[in-house]
Amino acid sequence: MTTRGCLFLGGRWQAPRDGGTREVENPATELVIARVAEGGPRDVDAAVHAARRAFPSWSGLEVTDRVAVLERWYDELLAVHDELVATTVAEVGAPVVIAREAHVELGLAVLRGYLDASKDVAWEEQVGSSVVLREAAGVAACITPWNYPFYQVLAKLGGALVAGCTVVLKPAELTPLSAYLLAEAADRAGLPAGVLNLVPGAGSVVGEAMVTHPDVDVVSFTGSTGVGARITALAAPTVKRVCLELGGKSASVVLDDADLVAAVTGTVQAAMLNSGQTCSAWSRLLVPASRLAAATELAATAAAGLVLGDPLDERTWLGPLVSAAQRATVAGFVDRAVAAGARVVAGGSARPAPVGHFHAATVLAGVAPDAEVVREEVFGPVLTVQGFDTDDEAVALANATAYGLHGGVWSADPARALGIARRLRTGQVDVNGAAFNPSAPFGGYGRSGNGRELGRHGIEEFLETKSVQR
Ligand code: NAD
C-alpha cells in the first residue's frame, strides 16, 4: 500500500490545508493500492499564488533556458520509466504492453515533441510596422482524466511549461499516482519552486476552485463533454481562456477498394485499445453494404482474439475498465443496444472474469443509425458495424454525430482516401491505420472540444499575442 499524504505547493511537499484523503483501487484486483491526499479550496488558493509568484521569472527566461530545465525533467522521467509503467498498470489496469507503449512511451514522445517544437514557434515576428510577440498566457489550471493519466498530464504540461506558463495540476481522482512521479521528477530536475503545483482532489471541489479562481488565466481541460460545458460556464465571469479536449464517437470508414482484413482488424484494435477507454477510439466501423457480412465476421473474430486477463502478463492485450461504475456504464450501453435490436456478434455484457472490472471486447451488428450506442460515447470496448452504399453515404454516416475528434479512412487509392478525409468533420483522420504523430495538433471539432494539444500548436494554446508598433 502506497501513501501519498502531501500536495506539491510552491516547491514543497505539504499536507492539505482543508482536504482529506482518497483510496486508489487497482481495477484488475479490486484491491486498494494507495491512499492519496486530496486538496480543498484553500490548497488551490495556495497553489495558484505559488504559481503566480513563480510566473515572472519562469516566463522571463529565454526559451532555450526553460527548455534546458525541461530536458532535465524529460531525463528524470526516462530514469523512472519502469516505475511509470508499473504505476500505470496498477492504477489504470492497463496491460503492461499497452502501459509501456501507449501510456508511458507515447507520453514521453509527446514531451519530446514539445521540447523540439519550441524552435518552431514564431516567438517574435514582424508584421508591417509591428513586432508581434508571443508571450506566456499566465497561470494555467490543468485538469486531466483517468484514461491515459501520464500522457494526458504531459499533453498539457509540455505545452504550458515550454510556453512559460506556471501550472496548477489536478489529476483525475481515480488515477493520481503517475502525477506524483511527474512532480517528483520535476522537483529532482530543478524546476523552480511554484512552476508546477500538484493538487489532487475532487473535480467538484478542487477542479471548480481552480476554474473560478481569479488569478488563473488559462484552463486546459480534458474530460467529458458535460464537464467541459460546465467549466466553460464557470470560467466565463473571469473571462478565462478555456481549452477543451472532450469526448468522441469516431468512425472508421472502409472504402470498397480497401484491404478488408487489414481495415477491419486495425479498426477493432483501435476500438479496443486501453479497453476502449480512448477518446479517439474508432467506435463505429462503416463498410460497404456488399461487404457487411464479411466485415462483421472478421470484426467478431478479431475481437474474440484479443487476449483478456491479468494486466501484468505480457501476453494480455485487454485489461479491465477503470472502475465498477465504468463497467456498469458500458454494460448498460450494451444491454440497451441489445434491447433495441442490436445483435451481439462478439463479447457481450456478461462478466468475463470473477474479479476485476473486465468487459469483453464486444461487436454489435444490426444497429440503427440513430441508436443510442451509435450516437453516444460508450468509453468501453464496444464497436458497432454499419453498412453504406456510396461514398457520400459513408461520409454522411461518419459525420452524423455531435462529436468530431477522430476518423479513419481505408482505401487502396491515396487520393480517394485524402478526398474522404477532407470531408470528415474531425480534428484527426488516419489513412490506412497510419501511426499516431505525437507532434501533430490533436483536438476536436464540435462537442469534442475547441483546443489543440501537442507540438507547436499545443504550445500556442498557452501563449498570448502582443503587437508593438514602432
Ligand atoms: P470527467 O469529465 O468526469 O473528468 C475529467 C476531469 O475533470 C477529472 O480530473 C475530474 O475530477 C474533473 N472534473 C469533474 N467535474 C469537474 C468540475 N465540475 N469542475 C472542474 N473539474 C471537474 O471525465 P473522465 O471520466 O475522467 O474521462 C473520460 C472522458 O474524457 C471521456 O468523455 C473522454 O472522451 C474524455 N477524453 C477526451 C480526450 C481528448 O483529448 N479529447 C482525451 C481523453 C479523455
Short mmCIF file of C-alpha atoms and ligand atoms in Angstrom, two decimals:
data_model
loop_
_atom_site.label_atom_id
_atom_site.label_comp_id
_atom_site.label_asym_id
_atom_site.label_seq_id
_atom_site.Cartn_x
_atom_site.Cartn_y
_atom_site.Cartn_z
CA MET A 1 0.00 0.00 0.00
CA THR A 2 1.40 3.39 -1.04
CA THR A 3 0.63 6.52 0.92
CA ARG A 4 0.87 9.90 -0.80
CA GLY A 5 -0.07 12.27 2.03
CA CYS A 6 1.13 15.54 0.51
CA LEU A 7 0.38 18.06 -2.17
CA PHE A 8 3.18 19.81 -4.08
CA LEU A 9 2.82 23.56 -3.48
CA GLY A 10 5.42 26.22 -4.17
CA GLY A 11 8.19 23.64 -4.45
CA ARG A 12 7.37 21.96 -1.11
CA TRP A 13 5.56 18.76 -0.26
CA GLN A 14 2.83 19.78 2.20
CA ALA A 15 -0.18 18.18 3.88
CA PRO A 16 -3.53 19.50 2.62
CA ARG A 17 -4.94 22.52 4.48
CA ASP A 18 -8.59 21.66 4.03
CA GLY A 19 -8.82 18.45 2.04
CA GLY A 20 -8.69 14.79 3.03
CA THR A 21 -7.56 11.52 1.53
CA ARG A 22 -8.90 9.15 -1.11
CA GLU A 23 -8.24 5.48 -1.75
CA VAL A 24 -6.96 4.32 -5.13
CA GLU A 25 -8.09 0.92 -6.38
CA ASN A 26 -6.35 -1.48 -8.75
CA PRO A 27 -9.17 -2.20 -11.23
CA ALA A 28 -7.86 -5.67 -12.04
CA THR A 29 -7.68 -6.91 -8.45
CA GLU A 30 -10.23 -4.56 -6.84
CA LEU A 31 -7.70 -4.07 -4.02
CA VAL A 32 -6.88 -0.68 -2.55
CA ILE A 33 -3.30 0.08 -3.55
CA ALA A 34 -2.81 3.63 -2.30
CA ARG A 35 -4.13 6.39 -0.11
CA VAL A 36 -3.67 9.83 -1.63
CA ALA A 37 -4.02 13.36 -0.31
CA GLU A 38 -6.87 15.47 -1.61
CA GLY A 39 -6.81 19.23 -1.57
CA GLY A 40 -9.54 21.75 -0.89
CA PRO A 41 -10.19 25.36 -1.92
CA ARG A 42 -7.51 26.78 0.42
CA ASP A 43 -4.94 24.46 -1.14
CA VAL A 44 -5.96 25.61 -4.59
CA ASP A 45 -5.58 29.21 -3.46
CA ALA A 46 -2.08 28.49 -2.12
CA ALA A 47 -1.16 26.67 -5.33
CA VAL A 48 -2.39 29.50 -7.55
CA HIS A 49 -0.48 32.05 -5.51
CA ALA A 50 2.68 29.96 -5.71
CA ALA A 51 2.22 29.72 -9.48
CA ARG A 52 1.59 33.46 -9.72
CA ARG A 53 4.77 34.23 -7.74
CA ALA A 54 6.83 31.93 -9.96
CA PHE A 55 5.39 33.32 -13.20
CA PRO A 56 7.55 36.44 -13.82
CA SER A 57 10.88 34.63 -13.56
CA TRP A 58 9.81 31.44 -15.40
CA SER A 59 8.12 33.30 -18.25
CA GLY A 60 11.02 35.76 -18.34
CA LEU A 61 13.63 33.09 -19.08
CA GLU A 62 14.90 32.66 -22.61
CA VAL A 63 13.01 29.77 -24.23
CA THR A 64 16.23 27.80 -24.56
CA ASP A 65 16.84 28.14 -20.81
CA ARG A 66 13.33 26.90 -20.00
CA VAL A 67 13.77 24.02 -22.40
CA ALA A 68 17.12 23.14 -20.78
CA VAL A 69 15.34 22.67 -17.43
CA LEU A 70 12.56 20.68 -19.12
CA GLU A 71 15.17 18.48 -20.85
CA ARG A 72 16.38 17.52 -17.36
CA TRP A 73 12.76 16.73 -16.43
CA TYR A 74 12.50 14.51 -19.52
CA ASP A 75 15.68 12.69 -18.46
CA GLU A 76 14.37 12.22 -14.91
CA LEU A 77 11.16 10.75 -16.32
CA LEU A 78 13.13 8.39 -18.58
CA ALA A 79 15.02 7.25 -15.49
CA VAL A 80 11.77 6.14 -13.82
CA HIS A 81 10.29 4.56 -16.97
CA ASP A 82 9.73 1.17 -15.33
CA GLU A 83 8.08 2.68 -12.24
CA LEU A 84 5.81 4.72 -14.50
CA VAL A 85 4.79 1.57 -16.37
CA ALA A 86 4.14 -0.35 -13.15
CA THR A 87 2.12 2.55 -11.74
CA THR A 88 0.03 2.76 -14.90
CA VAL A 89 -0.67 -0.97 -14.81
CA ALA A 90 -1.73 -0.66 -11.17
CA GLU A 91 -3.90 2.45 -11.27
CA VAL A 92 -5.47 2.17 -14.76
CA GLY A 93 -5.45 -1.61 -15.10
CA ALA A 94 -3.73 -1.19 -18.47
CA PRO A 95 -1.96 -4.34 -19.71
CA VAL A 96 1.78 -3.95 -19.34
CA VAL A 97 2.39 -3.81 -23.13
CA ILE A 98 -0.22 -1.06 -23.50
CA ALA A 99 1.02 0.78 -20.40
CA ARG A 100 4.56 0.75 -21.79
CA GLU A 101 3.81 1.79 -25.36
CA ALA A 102 0.54 3.73 -25.39
CA HIS A 103 0.82 5.39 -21.97
CA VAL A 104 4.41 5.93 -20.93
CA GLU A 105 6.41 5.92 -24.16
CA LEU A 106 3.79 7.92 -26.03
CA GLY A 107 3.66 10.39 -23.13
CA LEU A 108 7.42 10.79 -23.28
CA ALA A 109 7.23 11.21 -27.07
CA VAL A 110 4.71 14.00 -26.55
CA LEU A 111 7.06 15.80 -24.15
CA ARG A 112 9.92 15.28 -26.62
CA GLY A 113 7.68 16.74 -29.35
CA TYR A 114 7.01 19.85 -27.28
CA LEU A 115 10.69 20.40 -26.49
CA ASP A 116 11.62 20.09 -30.15
CA ALA A 117 8.70 22.28 -31.27
CA SER A 118 9.91 25.13 -29.04
CA LYS A 119 12.16 26.02 -32.02
CA ASP A 120 9.20 26.23 -34.41
CA VAL A 121 7.15 28.84 -32.55
CA ALA A 122 7.30 32.34 -34.04
CA TRP A 123 8.13 33.94 -30.68
CA GLU A 124 8.71 37.25 -32.44
CA GLU A 125 7.75 38.27 -35.98
CA GLN A 126 7.47 41.44 -37.99
CA VAL A 127 4.01 42.29 -39.38
CA GLY A 128 4.26 45.57 -41.30
CA SER A 129 5.26 48.24 -38.79
CA SER A 130 4.63 45.97 -35.79
CA VAL A 131 6.70 43.43 -33.99
CA VAL A 132 4.36 40.67 -32.85
CA LEU A 133 5.42 38.97 -29.64
CA ARG A 134 4.18 35.63 -28.31
CA GLU A 135 4.19 35.63 -24.51
CA ALA A 136 3.16 33.16 -21.83
CA ALA A 137 -0.53 33.48 -21.01
CA GLY A 138 -0.04 33.29 -17.23
CA VAL A 139 -1.13 30.73 -14.64
CA ALA A 140 -2.62 27.61 -16.21
CA ALA A 141 -5.08 25.30 -14.45
CA CYS A 142 -4.67 21.83 -15.95
CA ILE A 143 -7.37 19.23 -15.27
CA THR A 144 -6.93 15.71 -16.62
CA PRO A 145 -8.93 12.46 -16.97
CA TRP A 146 -8.11 8.92 -15.84
CA ASN A 147 -7.88 7.09 -19.16
CA TYR A 148 -4.22 7.85 -20.03
CA PRO A 149 -3.16 9.70 -16.87
CA PHE A 150 0.58 10.11 -17.61
CA TYR A 151 0.08 11.01 -21.27
CA GLN A 152 -2.77 13.45 -20.55
CA VAL A 153 -0.75 15.37 -17.99
CA LEU A 154 2.23 15.69 -20.34
CA ALA A 155 -0.05 16.71 -23.23
CA LYS A 156 -0.88 19.80 -21.14
CA LEU A 157 2.24 20.43 -19.07
CA GLY A 158 4.62 20.13 -22.01
CA GLY A 159 2.88 22.94 -23.89
CA ALA A 160 2.23 25.09 -20.84
CA LEU A 161 5.77 24.91 -19.44
CA VAL A 162 7.54 25.45 -22.77
CA ALA A 163 5.26 28.46 -23.31
CA GLY A 164 6.39 29.91 -19.97
CA CYS A 165 3.16 29.42 -18.06
CA THR A 166 3.20 28.21 -14.48
CA VAL A 167 0.80 25.41 -13.64
CA VAL A 168 -1.63 24.06 -11.08
CA LEU A 169 -2.35 20.43 -11.94
CA LYS A 170 -5.32 18.39 -10.82
CA PRO A 171 -5.14 14.77 -11.97
CA ALA A 172 -8.23 12.52 -12.07
CA GLU A 173 -9.45 11.17 -8.74
CA LEU A 174 -9.19 7.53 -9.88
CA THR A 175 -5.60 7.76 -11.17
CA PRO A 176 -3.48 10.33 -9.30
CA LEU A 177 -0.33 8.22 -8.79
CA SER A 178 1.62 8.87 -12.00
CA ALA A 179 1.16 12.62 -11.41
CA TYR A 180 3.22 12.20 -8.22
CA LEU A 181 6.03 10.60 -10.21
CA LEU A 182 5.85 13.50 -12.68
CA ALA A 183 6.03 16.11 -9.93
CA GLU A 184 8.86 14.32 -8.11
CA ALA A 185 10.83 14.13 -11.35
CA ALA A 186 10.26 17.86 -11.93
CA ASP A 187 11.49 18.55 -8.40
CA ARG A 188 14.66 16.49 -8.98
CA ALA A 189 15.18 18.21 -12.34
CA GLY A 190 15.33 21.59 -10.61
CA LEU A 191 12.09 23.08 -11.92
CA PRO A 192 11.91 26.33 -9.93
CA ALA A 193 9.55 26.40 -6.95
CA GLY A 194 5.94 27.19 -7.89
CA VAL A 195 6.31 26.47 -11.61
CA LEU A 196 4.44 23.17 -11.16
CA ASN A 197 1.95 22.65 -8.33
CA LEU A 198 0.05 19.42 -7.76
CA VAL A 199 -3.35 19.40 -6.05
CA PRO A 200 -5.20 16.09 -6.40
CA GLY A 201 -8.85 16.15 -5.40
CA ALA A 202 -12.47 16.06 -6.42
CA GLY A 203 -13.50 17.76 -9.65
CA SER A 204 -16.44 19.44 -7.96
CA VAL A 205 -14.18 20.89 -5.23
CA VAL A 206 -10.57 21.30 -6.40
CA GLY A 207 -11.46 21.49 -10.10
CA GLU A 208 -14.11 24.14 -9.62
CA ALA A 209 -11.90 26.16 -7.25
CA MET A 210 -9.23 26.21 -9.99
CA VAL A 211 -11.63 27.15 -12.76
CA THR A 212 -13.22 30.01 -10.82
CA HIS A 213 -10.00 31.36 -9.25
CA PRO A 214 -9.49 34.99 -10.30
CA ASP A 215 -5.70 34.54 -10.63
CA VAL A 216 -5.90 31.67 -13.12
CA ASP A 217 -5.53 32.84 -16.73
CA VAL A 218 -5.98 29.65 -18.75
CA VAL A 219 -7.94 26.48 -18.08
CA SER A 220 -6.85 23.42 -20.02
CA PHE A 221 -9.32 20.59 -19.53
CA THR A 222 -9.53 17.06 -20.88
CA GLY A 223 -12.57 15.02 -19.98
CA SER A 224 -16.23 14.56 -20.68
CA THR A 225 -18.27 16.97 -22.77
CA GLY A 226 -20.71 17.68 -19.92
CA VAL A 227 -17.97 18.73 -17.52
CA GLY A 228 -16.30 20.74 -20.29
CA ALA A 229 -19.50 22.71 -20.79
CA ARG A 230 -19.81 23.33 -17.06
CA ILE A 231 -16.20 24.52 -16.85
CA THR A 232 -16.78 26.93 -19.74
CA ALA A 233 -19.72 28.45 -17.87
CA LEU A 234 -17.81 28.64 -14.57
CA ALA A 235 -14.83 30.33 -16.24
CA ALA A 236 -16.93 32.89 -18.09
CA PRO A 237 -17.29 35.53 -15.33
CA THR A 238 -13.50 35.89 -15.13
CA VAL A 239 -13.11 35.68 -18.95
CA LYS A 240 -10.50 32.95 -18.82
CA ARG A 241 -9.27 31.21 -21.90
CA VAL A 242 -10.68 27.67 -21.79
CA CYS A 243 -9.11 24.91 -23.90
CA LEU A 244 -11.27 21.80 -24.08
CA GLU A 245 -10.36 18.27 -25.17
CA LEU A 246 -13.58 16.29 -24.87
CA GLY A 247 -15.27 13.07 -25.89
CA GLY A 248 -15.60 11.37 -29.25
CA LYS A 249 -17.66 8.97 -31.36
CA SER A 250 -15.26 8.37 -34.19
CA ALA A 251 -15.87 6.36 -37.34
CA SER A 252 -13.54 4.17 -39.36
CA VAL A 253 -14.64 4.30 -43.00
CA VAL A 254 -13.65 1.31 -45.13
CA LEU A 255 -13.99 2.10 -48.83
CA ASP A 256 -14.83 -0.61 -51.37
CA ASP A 257 -11.25 -0.84 -52.67
CA ALA A 258 -9.68 -1.29 -49.21
CA ASP A 259 -7.86 -4.35 -47.89
CA LEU A 260 -10.80 -5.58 -45.78
CA VAL A 261 -8.79 -7.76 -43.40
CA ALA A 262 -6.28 -5.02 -42.60
CA ALA A 263 -9.02 -2.41 -42.28
CA VAL A 264 -11.31 -4.41 -40.01
CA THR A 265 -8.53 -5.83 -37.85
CA GLY A 266 -6.95 -2.39 -37.49
CA THR A 267 -10.30 -0.85 -36.59
CA VAL A 268 -11.06 -3.48 -33.96
CA GLN A 269 -7.67 -2.95 -32.33
CA ALA A 270 -8.10 0.83 -32.30
CA ALA A 271 -11.62 0.48 -30.90
CA MET A 272 -10.49 -1.80 -28.08
CA LEU A 273 -7.15 -0.13 -27.23
CA ASN A 274 -7.00 0.62 -23.49
CA SER A 275 -10.28 -1.32 -23.17
CA GLY A 276 -11.95 1.26 -25.40
CA GLN A 277 -11.25 4.00 -22.86
CA THR A 278 -9.67 6.18 -25.52
CA CYS A 279 -11.26 9.48 -26.54
CA SER A 280 -10.18 8.98 -30.15
CA ALA A 281 -11.27 5.30 -30.36
CA TRP A 282 -12.90 4.28 -33.63
CA SER A 283 -16.11 3.02 -32.06
CA ARG A 284 -18.04 2.84 -35.36
CA LEU A 285 -16.98 0.65 -38.28
CA LEU A 286 -18.54 1.71 -41.60
CA VAL A 287 -18.20 -0.73 -44.50
CA PRO A 288 -19.73 -1.10 -47.99
CA ALA A 289 -23.08 -2.91 -47.69
CA SER A 290 -21.79 -5.52 -50.14
CA ARG A 291 -19.02 -6.42 -47.67
CA LEU A 292 -21.04 -6.02 -44.45
CA ALA A 293 -21.40 -9.74 -43.71
CA ALA A 294 -17.71 -10.47 -44.31
CA ALA A 295 -16.62 -7.41 -42.31
CA THR A 296 -18.87 -8.32 -39.38
CA GLU A 297 -17.44 -11.82 -39.25
CA LEU A 298 -13.88 -10.51 -39.44
CA ALA A 299 -14.59 -8.00 -36.67
CA ALA A 300 -16.06 -10.69 -34.44
CA THR A 301 -13.03 -12.92 -34.98
CA ALA A 302 -10.59 -10.09 -34.33
CA ALA A 303 -12.39 -9.05 -31.12
CA ALA A 304 -12.60 -12.62 -29.83
CA GLY A 305 -8.86 -13.00 -30.46
CA LEU A 306 -7.82 -10.17 -28.14
CA VAL A 307 -6.32 -11.67 -25.01
CA LEU A 308 -8.17 -10.51 -21.90
CA GLY A 309 -6.70 -11.10 -18.46
CA ASP A 310 -4.03 -10.21 -15.94
CA PRO A 311 -2.56 -6.83 -16.91
CA LEU A 312 0.82 -7.92 -15.57
CA ASP A 313 1.03 -10.72 -18.14
CA GLU A 314 2.97 -9.65 -21.25
CA ARG A 315 0.51 -11.57 -23.45
CA THR A 316 -2.56 -9.67 -22.21
CA TRP A 317 -4.00 -7.05 -24.54
CA LEU A 318 -7.35 -6.26 -22.90
CA GLY A 319 -7.37 -5.15 -19.27
CA PRO A 320 -10.30 -4.18 -17.05
CA LEU A 321 -12.27 -0.96 -17.18
CA VAL A 322 -11.10 1.61 -14.68
CA SER A 323 -13.88 1.17 -12.11
CA ALA A 324 -17.03 -0.70 -11.20
CA ALA A 325 -19.04 2.37 -12.21
CA GLN A 326 -17.40 2.47 -15.66
CA ARG A 327 -18.10 -1.25 -16.15
CA ALA A 328 -21.73 -0.73 -15.22
CA THR A 329 -21.99 2.19 -17.67
CA VAL A 330 -20.53 0.17 -20.54
CA ALA A 331 -22.62 -2.94 -19.78
CA GLY A 332 -25.70 -0.69 -19.65
CA PHE A 333 -24.99 0.62 -23.16
CA VAL A 334 -24.63 -2.94 -24.46
CA ASP A 335 -27.81 -4.18 -22.74
CA ARG A 336 -29.87 -1.26 -24.04
CA ALA A 337 -28.46 -1.73 -27.55
CA VAL A 338 -29.49 -5.39 -27.48
CA ALA A 339 -32.95 -4.45 -26.16
CA ALA A 340 -33.22 -2.04 -29.10
CA GLY A 341 -32.49 -4.85 -31.58
CA ALA A 342 -28.69 -4.99 -31.93
CA ARG A 343 -27.04 -8.38 -32.45
CA VAL A 344 -24.01 -9.30 -30.32
CA VAL A 345 -21.50 -10.94 -32.66
CA ALA A 346 -18.63 -10.92 -30.16
CA GLY A 347 -18.41 -10.37 -26.42
CA GLY A 348 -21.45 -9.07 -24.57
CA SER A 349 -22.06 -7.53 -21.18
CA ALA A 350 -21.64 -10.69 -19.07
CA ARG A 351 -18.64 -10.64 -16.74
CA PRO A 352 -15.72 -12.48 -18.38
CA ALA A 353 -13.84 -12.76 -15.06
CA PRO A 354 -15.00 -13.10 -11.45
CA VAL A 355 -12.63 -10.44 -10.09
CA GLY A 356 -11.79 -7.11 -11.72
CA HIS A 357 -13.89 -4.70 -13.77
CA PHE A 358 -13.39 -6.63 -17.01
CA HIS A 359 -15.72 -6.29 -20.00
CA ALA A 360 -15.29 -8.47 -23.09
CA ALA A 361 -14.42 -6.88 -26.45
CA THR A 362 -17.89 -6.51 -27.91
CA VAL A 363 -19.04 -6.11 -31.52
CA LEU A 364 -22.64 -5.12 -32.27
CA ALA A 365 -24.31 -5.55 -35.66
CA GLY A 366 -27.80 -4.63 -36.81
CA VAL A 367 -27.72 -1.19 -35.16
CA ALA A 368 -29.97 1.61 -36.38
CA PRO A 369 -28.21 4.84 -37.44
CA ASP A 370 -29.97 6.73 -34.66
CA ALA A 371 -29.45 4.08 -31.95
CA GLU A 372 -28.06 5.30 -28.64
CA VAL A 373 -24.96 3.08 -28.99
CA VAL A 374 -24.23 4.67 -32.39
CA ARG A 375 -24.70 8.26 -31.23
CA GLU A 376 -23.26 8.34 -27.72
CA GLU A 377 -19.74 7.79 -26.44
CA VAL A 378 -19.57 4.43 -24.63
CA PHE A 379 -15.93 4.69 -23.50
CA GLY A 380 -15.54 0.94 -23.34
CA PRO A 381 -14.59 -1.98 -25.65
CA VAL A 382 -17.68 -1.74 -27.86
CA LEU A 383 -17.70 -1.45 -31.66
CA THR A 384 -20.75 -1.08 -33.89
CA VAL A 385 -20.77 -2.17 -37.57
CA GLN A 386 -22.88 -0.40 -40.20
CA GLY A 387 -23.14 -0.66 -43.98
CA PHE A 388 -23.29 2.07 -46.64
CA ASP A 389 -23.94 2.14 -50.38
CA THR A 390 -21.97 5.15 -51.64
CA ASP A 391 -19.00 7.24 -50.53
CA ASP A 392 -21.39 10.15 -49.92
CA GLU A 393 -23.46 7.99 -47.60
CA ALA A 394 -20.31 6.88 -45.77
CA VAL A 395 -19.29 10.49 -45.19
CA ALA A 396 -22.82 11.39 -44.04
CA LEU A 397 -22.87 8.49 -41.55
CA ALA A 398 -19.38 9.32 -40.26
CA ASN A 399 -20.38 12.95 -39.73
CA ALA A 400 -23.76 12.10 -38.18
CA THR A 401 -22.53 12.82 -34.66
CA ALA A 402 -22.25 15.84 -32.42
CA TYR A 403 -18.60 14.90 -31.82
CA GLY A 404 -15.64 15.34 -34.15
CA LEU A 405 -12.42 14.03 -32.69
CA HIS A 406 -11.02 11.35 -34.95
CA GLY A 407 -11.74 9.27 -38.02
CA GLY A 408 -10.22 6.63 -40.23
CA VAL A 409 -10.29 6.04 -43.97
CA TRP A 410 -9.16 2.81 -45.61
CA SER A 411 -8.61 2.68 -49.37
CA ALA A 412 -6.12 1.39 -51.94
CA ASP A 413 -6.24 4.82 -53.60
CA PRO A 414 -4.38 7.54 -51.61
CA ALA A 415 -6.07 10.41 -53.48
CA ARG A 416 -9.53 8.98 -52.87
CA ALA A 417 -8.71 8.41 -49.19
CA LEU A 418 -7.50 12.01 -48.80
CA GLY A 419 -10.65 13.24 -50.52
CA ILE A 420 -12.81 11.44 -47.94
CA ALA A 421 -10.52 12.58 -45.09
CA ARG A 422 -11.10 16.21 -46.16
CA ARG A 423 -14.85 15.72 -45.86
CA LEU A 424 -14.80 14.29 -42.32
CA ARG A 425 -15.65 16.95 -39.70
CA THR A 426 -13.00 15.82 -37.21
CA GLY A 427 -9.68 17.01 -35.82
CA GLN A 428 -7.70 13.93 -36.92
CA VAL A 429 -8.00 11.32 -39.64
CA ASP A 430 -5.72 8.30 -40.08
CA VAL A 431 -5.46 6.82 -43.56
CA ASN A 432 -4.95 3.04 -43.69
CA GLY A 433 -4.11 2.89 -39.98
CA ALA A 434 -1.23 5.38 -40.17
CA ALA A 435 0.69 5.85 -36.93
CA PHE A 436 -0.16 8.49 -34.33
CA ASN A 437 2.02 11.58 -34.67
CA PRO A 438 2.90 12.99 -31.23
CA SER A 439 3.86 16.38 -32.72
CA ALA A 440 0.78 16.98 -34.88
CA PRO A 441 -2.09 19.06 -33.45
CA PHE A 442 -4.64 16.94 -31.58
CA GLY A 443 -8.14 18.16 -30.76
CA GLY A 444 -11.74 18.14 -31.77
CA TYR A 445 -14.50 19.73 -33.80
CA GLY A 446 -17.97 20.27 -32.36
CA ARG A 447 -18.66 18.68 -28.98
CA SER A 448 -15.18 17.14 -28.98
CA GLY A 449 -13.74 20.47 -27.89
CA ASN A 450 -12.02 23.59 -29.10
CA GLY A 451 -8.37 23.23 -28.18
CA ARG A 452 -5.33 21.73 -29.84
CA GLU A 453 -2.59 19.90 -27.96
CA LEU A 454 0.86 18.59 -28.94
CA GLY A 455 3.78 20.14 -30.77
CA ARG A 456 3.85 23.77 -31.83
CA HIS A 457 0.06 24.10 -31.82
CA GLY A 458 -0.08 22.81 -28.25
CA ILE A 459 2.47 25.41 -27.11
CA GLU A 460 0.48 28.16 -28.83
CA GLU A 461 -2.60 27.30 -26.72
CA PHE A 462 -0.69 28.75 -23.77
CA LEU A 463 0.55 31.94 -25.48
CA GLU A 464 -0.83 35.46 -25.65
CA THR A 465 -0.13 37.69 -28.65
CA LYS A 466 1.17 41.24 -28.32
CA SER A 467 1.68 43.74 -31.15
CA VAL A 468 4.21 46.52 -30.64
CA GLN A 469 4.13 49.32 -33.21
CA ARG A 470 7.39 51.16 -33.85
P1 NAD B 1 -14.61 13.75 -16.37
O1 NAD B 1 -15.12 14.88 -17.20
O2 NAD B 1 -15.54 13.11 -15.43
O3 NAD B 1 -13.36 14.21 -15.51
C1 NAD B 1 -12.20 14.77 -16.07
C2 NAD B 1 -11.50 15.61 -15.03
O4 NAD B 1 -12.35 16.71 -14.69
C3 NAD B 1 -11.22 14.89 -13.73
O5 NAD B 1 -9.97 15.33 -13.22
C4 NAD B 1 -12.35 15.37 -12.83
O6 NAD B 1 -12.03 15.36 -11.46
C5 NAD B 1 -12.51 16.79 -13.31
N1 NAD B 1 -13.82 17.39 -13.03
C6 NAD B 1 -15.02 16.74 -12.89
N2 NAD B 1 -16.01 17.63 -12.63
C7 NAD B 1 -15.43 18.85 -12.60
C8 NAD B 1 -15.92 20.18 -12.39
N3 NAD B 1 -17.21 20.40 -12.16
N4 NAD B 1 -15.06 21.20 -12.46
C9 NAD B 1 -13.75 21.00 -12.73
N5 NAD B 1 -13.22 19.78 -12.92
C10 NAD B 1 -14.04 18.71 -12.87
O7 NAD B 1 -14.00 12.73 -17.42
P2 NAD B 1 -13.37 11.31 -17.14
O8 NAD B 1 -14.48 10.39 -16.83
O9 NAD B 1 -12.22 11.43 -16.19
O10 NAD B 1 -12.74 10.99 -18.58
C11 NAD B 1 -13.46 10.43 -19.60
C12 NAD B 1 -13.87 11.47 -20.62
O11 NAD B 1 -12.74 12.22 -21.07
C13 NAD B 1 -14.46 10.87 -21.87
O12 NAD B 1 -15.58 11.61 -22.29
C14 NAD B 1 -13.35 11.01 -22.89
O13 NAD B 1 -13.75 11.02 -24.21
C15 NAD B 1 -12.74 12.30 -22.49
N6 NAD B 1 -11.37 12.40 -23.00
C16 NAD B 1 -11.07 13.28 -24.01
C17 NAD B 1 -9.78 13.36 -24.53
C18 NAD B 1 -9.41 14.32 -25.62
O14 NAD B 1 -8.23 14.59 -25.80
N7 NAD B 1 -10.33 14.86 -26.39
C19 NAD B 1 -8.80 12.54 -24.01
C20 NAD B 1 -9.13 11.65 -23.00
C21 NAD B 1 -10.42 11.60 -22.49
#
